[in-house]
Amino acid sequence: DSVLSSAAVPVFAKLLQHPKMNIVKEAAWTISNITAGNHTQIQVVIDAGVLQPLIDILVKGDFKAQKEAAWAVTNLTSGGTVQQIVHLCGEGVLKPFCDLLAAKDDKTVGVVLDGIANILTTAEKLNETDKVAMMVEECGGLDKIEQLQSHENEQIYHKALQIIETFFPDGDQVDEEIAPKAGETGFEFSAAESSVPQSGFNF
């Protein structure tokens, strides 16, 4: 909490853009520890403008930094509110996050699968599973998850299978069902979720 109250978090947003990858990695590790906290602490990270540089690391950081950034994202999807997770996805996390499913490191692949499952579970709460599932599919995530069903690591295989069975149950038929809805803008929110900004899950 002292780190959070001392206005250090915006400094980490800058350190995430440092030219030395070792510093970037340590900054991402620190952020992952904060996003492992409660949603108030997660909000501090969001308000400090950390998400965009964090996503940039997923896109073009070295693997050690990407690994820490993946933990930061999954921790946020685990402890964040629906609104915070919607915000994260609105910043464009899905494609670079799904791209890490091709990593050679089992631990990282498992962390990313957990994060994707959390995001899809959040979509389910808003009755928008089809929409987010389609986004995952469009960015190549579904292909990667399907490939992981034959992974030698049993944990990864089970996580991948669980995501497919839960959120992509009909295989190819899903495309036809979702296609007419593809033009919709943003998540449709039920009355219960009216506190969530209407701009959420809008890519």
mmCIF file of C-alpha atoms in Angstrom:
data_model
loop_
_atom_site.group_PDB
_atom_site.id
_atom_site.type_symbol
_atom_site.label_atom_id
_atom_site.label_comp_id
_atom_site.label_asym_id
_atom_site.label_seq_id
_atom_site.Cartn_x
_atom_site.Cartn_y
_atom_site.Cartn_z
ATOM 1 C CA ASP A 1 0.000 0.000 0.000
ATOM 2 C CA SER A 2 2.880 2.400 0.667
ATOM 3 C CA VAL A 3 3.984 1.920 -2.949
ATOM 4 C CA LEU A 4 0.469 2.743 -4.102
ATOM 5 C CA SER A 5 0.021 5.809 -1.892
ATOM 6 C CA SER A 6 3.426 7.271 -2.710
ATOM 7 C CA ALA A 7 2.453 7.907 -6.345
ATOM 8 C CA ALA A 8 5.043 5.355 -7.460
ATOM 9 C CA VAL A 9 2.740 3.579 -9.895
ATOM 10 C CA PRO A 10 2.937 6.277 -12.624
ATOM 11 C CA VAL A 11 6.732 5.938 -12.367
ATOM 12 C CA PHE A 12 6.357 2.241 -13.185
ATOM 13 C CA ALA A 13 4.312 3.199 -16.242
ATOM 14 C CA LYS A 14 7.441 5.043 -17.443
ATOM 15 C CA LEU A 15 9.790 2.208 -16.417
ATOM 16 C CA LEU A 16 7.708 -0.181 -18.544
ATOM 17 C CA GLN A 17 8.942 1.868 -21.525
ATOM 18 C CA HIS A 18 12.604 1.881 -20.473
ATOM 19 C CA PRO A 19 15.173 0.939 -23.172
ATOM 20 C CA LYS A 20 16.776 -1.656 -20.868
ATOM 21 C CA MET A 21 14.665 -4.822 -20.945
ATOM 22 C CA ASN A 22 15.830 -5.904 -17.503
ATOM 23 C CA ILE A 23 14.279 -2.776 -15.984
ATOM 24 C CA VAL A 24 11.110 -3.340 -18.030
ATOM 25 C CA LYS A 25 10.918 -6.917 -16.718
ATOM 26 C CA GLU A 26 11.293 -5.793 -13.077
ATOM 27 C CA ALA A 27 8.682 -3.041 -13.556
ATOM 28 C CA ALA A 28 6.241 -5.544 -15.096
ATOM 29 C CA TRP A 29 6.917 -7.938 -12.198
ATOM 30 C CA THR A 30 6.078 -5.155 -9.721
ATOM 31 C CA ILE A 31 2.865 -4.328 -11.589
ATOM 32 C CA SER A 32 1.909 -8.025 -11.587
ATOM 33 C CA ASN A 33 2.192 -7.982 -7.795
ATOM 34 C CA ILE A 34 -0.105 -4.962 -7.589
ATOM 35 C CA THR A 35 -2.678 -6.447 -9.987
ATOM 36 C CA ALA A 36 -2.688 -9.524 -7.737
ATOM 37 C CA GLY A 37 -4.308 -7.279 -5.118
ATOM 38 C CA ASN A 38 -7.900 -6.129 -4.747
ATOM 39 C CA HIS A 39 -9.867 -4.121 -7.290
ATOM 40 C CA THR A 40 -9.015 -0.812 -5.563
ATOM 41 C CA GLN A 41 -5.310 -1.537 -6.068
ATOM 42 C CA ILE A 42 -6.000 -2.628 -9.653
ATOM 43 C CA GLN A 43 -7.766 0.696 -10.259
ATOM 44 C CA VAL A 44 -4.603 2.542 -9.178
ATOM 45 C CA VAL A 45 -2.735 0.677 -11.934
ATOM 46 C CA ILE A 46 -5.401 1.557 -14.513
ATOM 47 C CA ASP A 47 -5.542 5.217 -13.451
ATOM 48 C CA ALA A 48 -1.749 5.491 -13.662
ATOM 49 C CA GLY A 49 -1.897 4.665 -17.377
ATOM 50 C CA VAL A 50 -0.036 1.386 -16.998
ATOM 51 C CA LEU A 51 -2.208 -0.797 -19.267
ATOM 52 C CA GLN A 52 -1.034 0.535 -22.627
ATOM 53 C CA PRO A 53 2.719 0.190 -21.937
ATOM 54 C CA LEU A 54 1.985 -3.238 -20.425
ATOM 55 C CA ILE A 55 0.223 -4.309 -23.632
ATOM 56 C CA ASP A 56 3.133 -2.896 -25.663
ATOM 57 C CA ILE A 57 5.423 -5.309 -23.774
ATOM 58 C CA LEU A 58 3.150 -8.199 -24.787
ATOM 59 C CA VAL A 59 3.559 -7.007 -28.388
ATOM 60 C CA LYS A 60 7.284 -6.277 -28.566
ATOM 61 C CA GLY A 61 9.047 -6.927 -25.273
ATOM 62 C CA ASP A 62 11.629 -9.651 -24.802
ATOM 63 C CA PHE A 63 10.247 -12.935 -23.513
ATOM 64 C CA LYS A 64 11.215 -12.427 -19.847
ATOM 65 C CA ALA A 65 9.333 -9.116 -19.808
ATOM 66 C CA GLN A 66 6.392 -10.610 -21.737
ATOM 67 C CA LYS A 67 6.133 -13.358 -19.141
ATOM 68 C CA GLU A 68 5.792 -10.814 -16.308
ATOM 69 C CA ALA A 69 3.313 -8.742 -18.344
ATOM 70 C CA ALA A 70 1.222 -11.890 -18.911
ATOM 71 C CA TRP A 71 1.101 -12.474 -15.144
ATOM 72 C CA ALA A 72 0.043 -8.838 -14.629
ATOM 73 C CA VAL A 73 -2.804 -9.242 -17.139
ATOM 74 C CA THR A 74 -4.025 -12.585 -15.759
ATOM 75 C CA ASN A 75 -3.879 -11.269 -12.194
ATOM 76 C CA LEU A 76 -6.044 -8.334 -13.274
ATOM 77 C CA THR A 77 -8.555 -10.671 -14.942
ATOM 78 C CA SER A 78 -8.631 -12.716 -11.760
ATOM 79 C CA GLY A 79 -9.134 -9.966 -9.172
ATOM 80 C CA GLY A 80 -10.577 -7.119 -11.225
ATOM 81 C CA THR A 81 -14.187 -6.026 -11.481
ATOM 82 C CA VAL A 82 -16.196 -6.669 -14.634
ATOM 83 C CA GLN A 83 -15.692 -3.000 -15.532
ATOM 84 C CA GLN A 84 -11.908 -3.223 -15.117
ATOM 85 C CA ILE A 85 -11.714 -6.349 -17.289
ATOM 86 C CA VAL A 86 -13.865 -4.708 -19.964
ATOM 87 C CA HIS A 87 -11.491 -1.726 -19.831
ATOM 88 C CA LEU A 88 -8.446 -3.993 -20.214
ATOM 89 C CA CYS A 89 -9.937 -5.585 -23.332
ATOM 90 C CA GLY A 90 -10.864 -2.171 -24.691
ATOM 91 C CA GLU A 91 -7.163 -1.296 -24.579
ATOM 92 C CA GLY A 92 -6.505 -4.094 -27.096
ATOM 93 C CA VAL A 93 -5.022 -6.824 -24.913
ATOM 94 C CA LEU A 94 -6.582 -9.849 -26.624
ATOM 95 C CA LYS A 95 -4.402 -10.288 -29.717
ATOM 96 C CA PRO A 96 -0.940 -9.885 -28.136
ATOM 97 C CA PHE A 97 -2.123 -11.922 -25.144
ATOM 98 C CA CYS A 98 -3.384 -14.766 -27.375
ATOM 99 C CA ASP A 99 -0.145 -14.619 -29.389
ATOM 100 C CA LEU A 100 1.724 -15.731 -26.246
ATOM 101 C CA LEU A 101 -0.116 -19.065 -26.438
ATOM 102 C CA ALA A 102 2.571 -20.012 -28.955
ATOM 103 C CA ALA A 103 5.318 -19.541 -26.335
ATOM 104 C CA LYS A 104 7.630 -22.451 -25.601
ATOM 105 C CA ASP A 105 7.293 -21.891 -21.841
ATOM 106 C CA ASP A 106 4.552 -24.067 -20.325
ATOM 107 C CA LYS A 107 4.076 -21.850 -17.268
ATOM 108 C CA THR A 108 3.417 -18.772 -19.409
ATOM 109 C CA VAL A 109 1.016 -20.642 -21.701
ATOM 110 C CA GLY A 110 -0.900 -21.810 -18.616
ATOM 111 C CA VAL A 111 -1.057 -18.263 -17.235
ATOM 112 C CA VAL A 112 -2.391 -16.915 -20.552
ATOM 113 C CA LEU A 113 -5.009 -19.695 -20.779
ATOM 114 C CA ASP A 114 -6.187 -18.748 -17.274
ATOM 115 C CA GLY A 115 -6.448 -15.106 -18.304
ATOM 116 C CA ILE A 116 -8.416 -15.909 -21.461
ATOM 117 C CA ALA A 117 -10.774 -18.135 -19.445
ATOM 118 C CA ASN A 118 -11.276 -15.270 -16.960
ATOM 119 C CA ILE A 119 -12.051 -12.802 -19.769
ATOM 120 C CA LEU A 120 -14.557 -15.211 -21.343
ATOM 121 C CA THR A 121 -16.154 -15.825 -17.933
ATOM 122 C CA THR A 122 -16.545 -12.058 -17.558
ATOM 123 C CA ALA A 123 -18.188 -11.928 -20.990
ATOM 124 C CA GLU A 124 -20.548 -14.679 -19.834
ATOM 125 C CA LYS A 125 -21.661 -12.510 -16.897
ATOM 126 C CA LEU A 126 -22.703 -9.891 -19.449
ATOM 127 C CA ASN A 127 -24.366 -12.446 -21.749
ATOM 128 C CA GLU A 128 -21.827 -11.600 -24.425
ATOM 129 C CA THR A 129 -19.812 -14.820 -24.591
ATOM 130 C CA ASP A 130 -20.393 -15.189 -28.347
ATOM 131 C CA LYS A 131 -19.019 -11.741 -29.035
ATOM 132 C CA VAL A 132 -15.802 -12.150 -27.060
ATOM 133 C CA ALA A 133 -15.367 -15.745 -28.263
ATOM 134 C CA MET A 134 -15.498 -14.385 -31.786
ATOM 135 C CA MET A 135 -12.862 -11.756 -30.931
ATOM 136 C CA VAL A 136 -10.614 -14.496 -29.563
ATOM 137 C CA GLU A 137 -11.191 -16.462 -32.758
ATOM 138 C CA GLU A 138 -10.540 -13.488 -35.050
ATOM 139 C CA CYS A 139 -7.169 -12.745 -33.464
ATOM 140 C CA GLY A 140 -6.028 -16.356 -33.956
ATOM 141 C CA GLY A 141 -6.548 -17.326 -30.322
ATOM 142 C CA LEU A 142 -8.984 -20.154 -30.969
ATOM 143 C CA ASP A 143 -6.605 -21.893 -33.401
ATOM 144 C CA LYS A 144 -3.849 -21.755 -30.808
ATOM 145 C CA ILE A 145 -6.129 -23.025 -28.027
ATOM 146 C CA GLU A 146 -7.253 -25.909 -30.265
ATOM 147 C CA GLN A 147 -3.623 -26.833 -30.959
ATOM 148 C CA LEU A 148 -2.930 -26.850 -27.207
ATOM 149 C CA GLN A 149 -5.483 -29.645 -26.781
ATOM 150 C CA SER A 150 -2.739 -31.978 -28.002
ATOM 151 C CA HIS A 151 -0.051 -30.448 -25.749
ATOM 152 C CA GLU A 152 2.154 -32.887 -23.845
ATOM 153 C CA ASN A 153 1.652 -30.974 -20.591
ATOM 154 C CA GLU A 154 -1.522 -32.372 -19.058
ATOM 155 C CA GLN A 155 -2.429 -29.151 -17.235
ATOM 156 C CA ILE A 156 -2.253 -27.124 -20.445
ATOM 157 C CA TYR A 157 -4.191 -29.745 -22.353
ATOM 158 C CA HIS A 158 -6.955 -29.698 -19.704
ATOM 159 C CA LYS A 159 -7.128 -25.892 -19.569
ATOM 160 C CA ALA A 160 -7.370 -25.673 -23.357
ATOM 161 C CA LEU A 161 -10.026 -28.387 -23.463
ATOM 162 C CA GLN A 162 -12.034 -26.647 -20.728
ATOM 163 C CA ILE A 163 -12.038 -23.347 -22.661
ATOM 164 C CA ILE A 164 -13.115 -25.071 -25.903
ATOM 165 C CA GLU A 165 -15.877 -27.072 -24.217
ATOM 166 C CA THR A 166 -17.181 -24.125 -22.207
ATOM 167 C CA PHE A 167 -16.946 -21.228 -24.634
ATOM 168 C CA PHE A 168 -16.607 -22.765 -28.125
ATOM 169 C CA PRO A 169 -18.901 -25.790 -27.806
ATOM 170 C CA ASP A 170 -20.194 -26.067 -31.371
ATOM 171 C CA GLY A 171 -16.950 -25.868 -33.297
ATOM 172 C CA ASP A 172 -17.464 -24.459 -36.777
ATOM 173 C CA GLN A 173 -21.179 -23.880 -36.317
ATOM 174 C CA VAL A 174 -20.419 -21.043 -33.908
ATOM 175 C CA ASP A 175 -19.295 -18.865 -36.815
ATOM 176 C CA GLU A 176 -22.683 -18.971 -38.506
ATOM 177 C CA GLU A 177 -24.527 -18.234 -35.296
ATOM 178 C CA ILE A 178 -22.344 -15.270 -34.398
ATOM 179 C CA ALA A 179 -21.854 -13.802 -37.855
ATOM 180 C CA PRO A 180 -25.063 -11.729 -37.963
ATOM 181 C CA LYS A 181 -24.119 -10.114 -34.663
ATOM 182 C CA ALA A 182 -20.626 -9.163 -35.783
ATOM 183 C CA GLY A 183 -21.706 -5.655 -36.758
ATOM 184 C CA GLU A 184 -22.891 -4.780 -33.272
ATOM 185 C CA THR A 185 -20.851 -2.161 -31.494
ATOM 186 C CA GLY A 186 -19.669 -2.976 -28.014
ATOM 187 C CA PHE A 187 -20.996 -5.337 -25.430
ATOM 188 C CA GLU A 188 -24.714 -5.274 -24.788
ATOM 189 C CA PHE A 189 -25.156 -4.672 -21.096
ATOM 190 C CA SER A 190 -28.019 -5.918 -19.000
ATOM 191 C CA ALA A 191 -29.636 -3.558 -16.500
ATOM 192 C CA ALA A 192 -27.670 -5.189 -13.699
ATOM 193 C CA GLU A 193 -24.428 -4.169 -15.387
ATOM 194 C CA SER A 194 -25.483 -0.605 -16.172
ATOM 195 C CA SER A 195 -22.551 0.697 -14.139
ATOM 196 C CA VAL A 196 -20.220 -0.677 -16.796
ATOM 197 C CA PRO A 197 -19.285 1.936 -19.397
ATOM 198 C CA GLN A 198 -21.084 1.424 -22.686
ATOM 199 C CA SER A 199 -17.775 1.648 -24.514
ATOM 200 C CA GLY A 200 -16.622 -1.670 -23.052
ATOM 201 C CA PHE A 201 -15.586 -4.672 -25.138
ATOM 202 C CA ASN A 202 -15.883 -2.418 -28.179
ATOM 203 C CA PHE A 203 -13.026 -2.986 -30.591
#
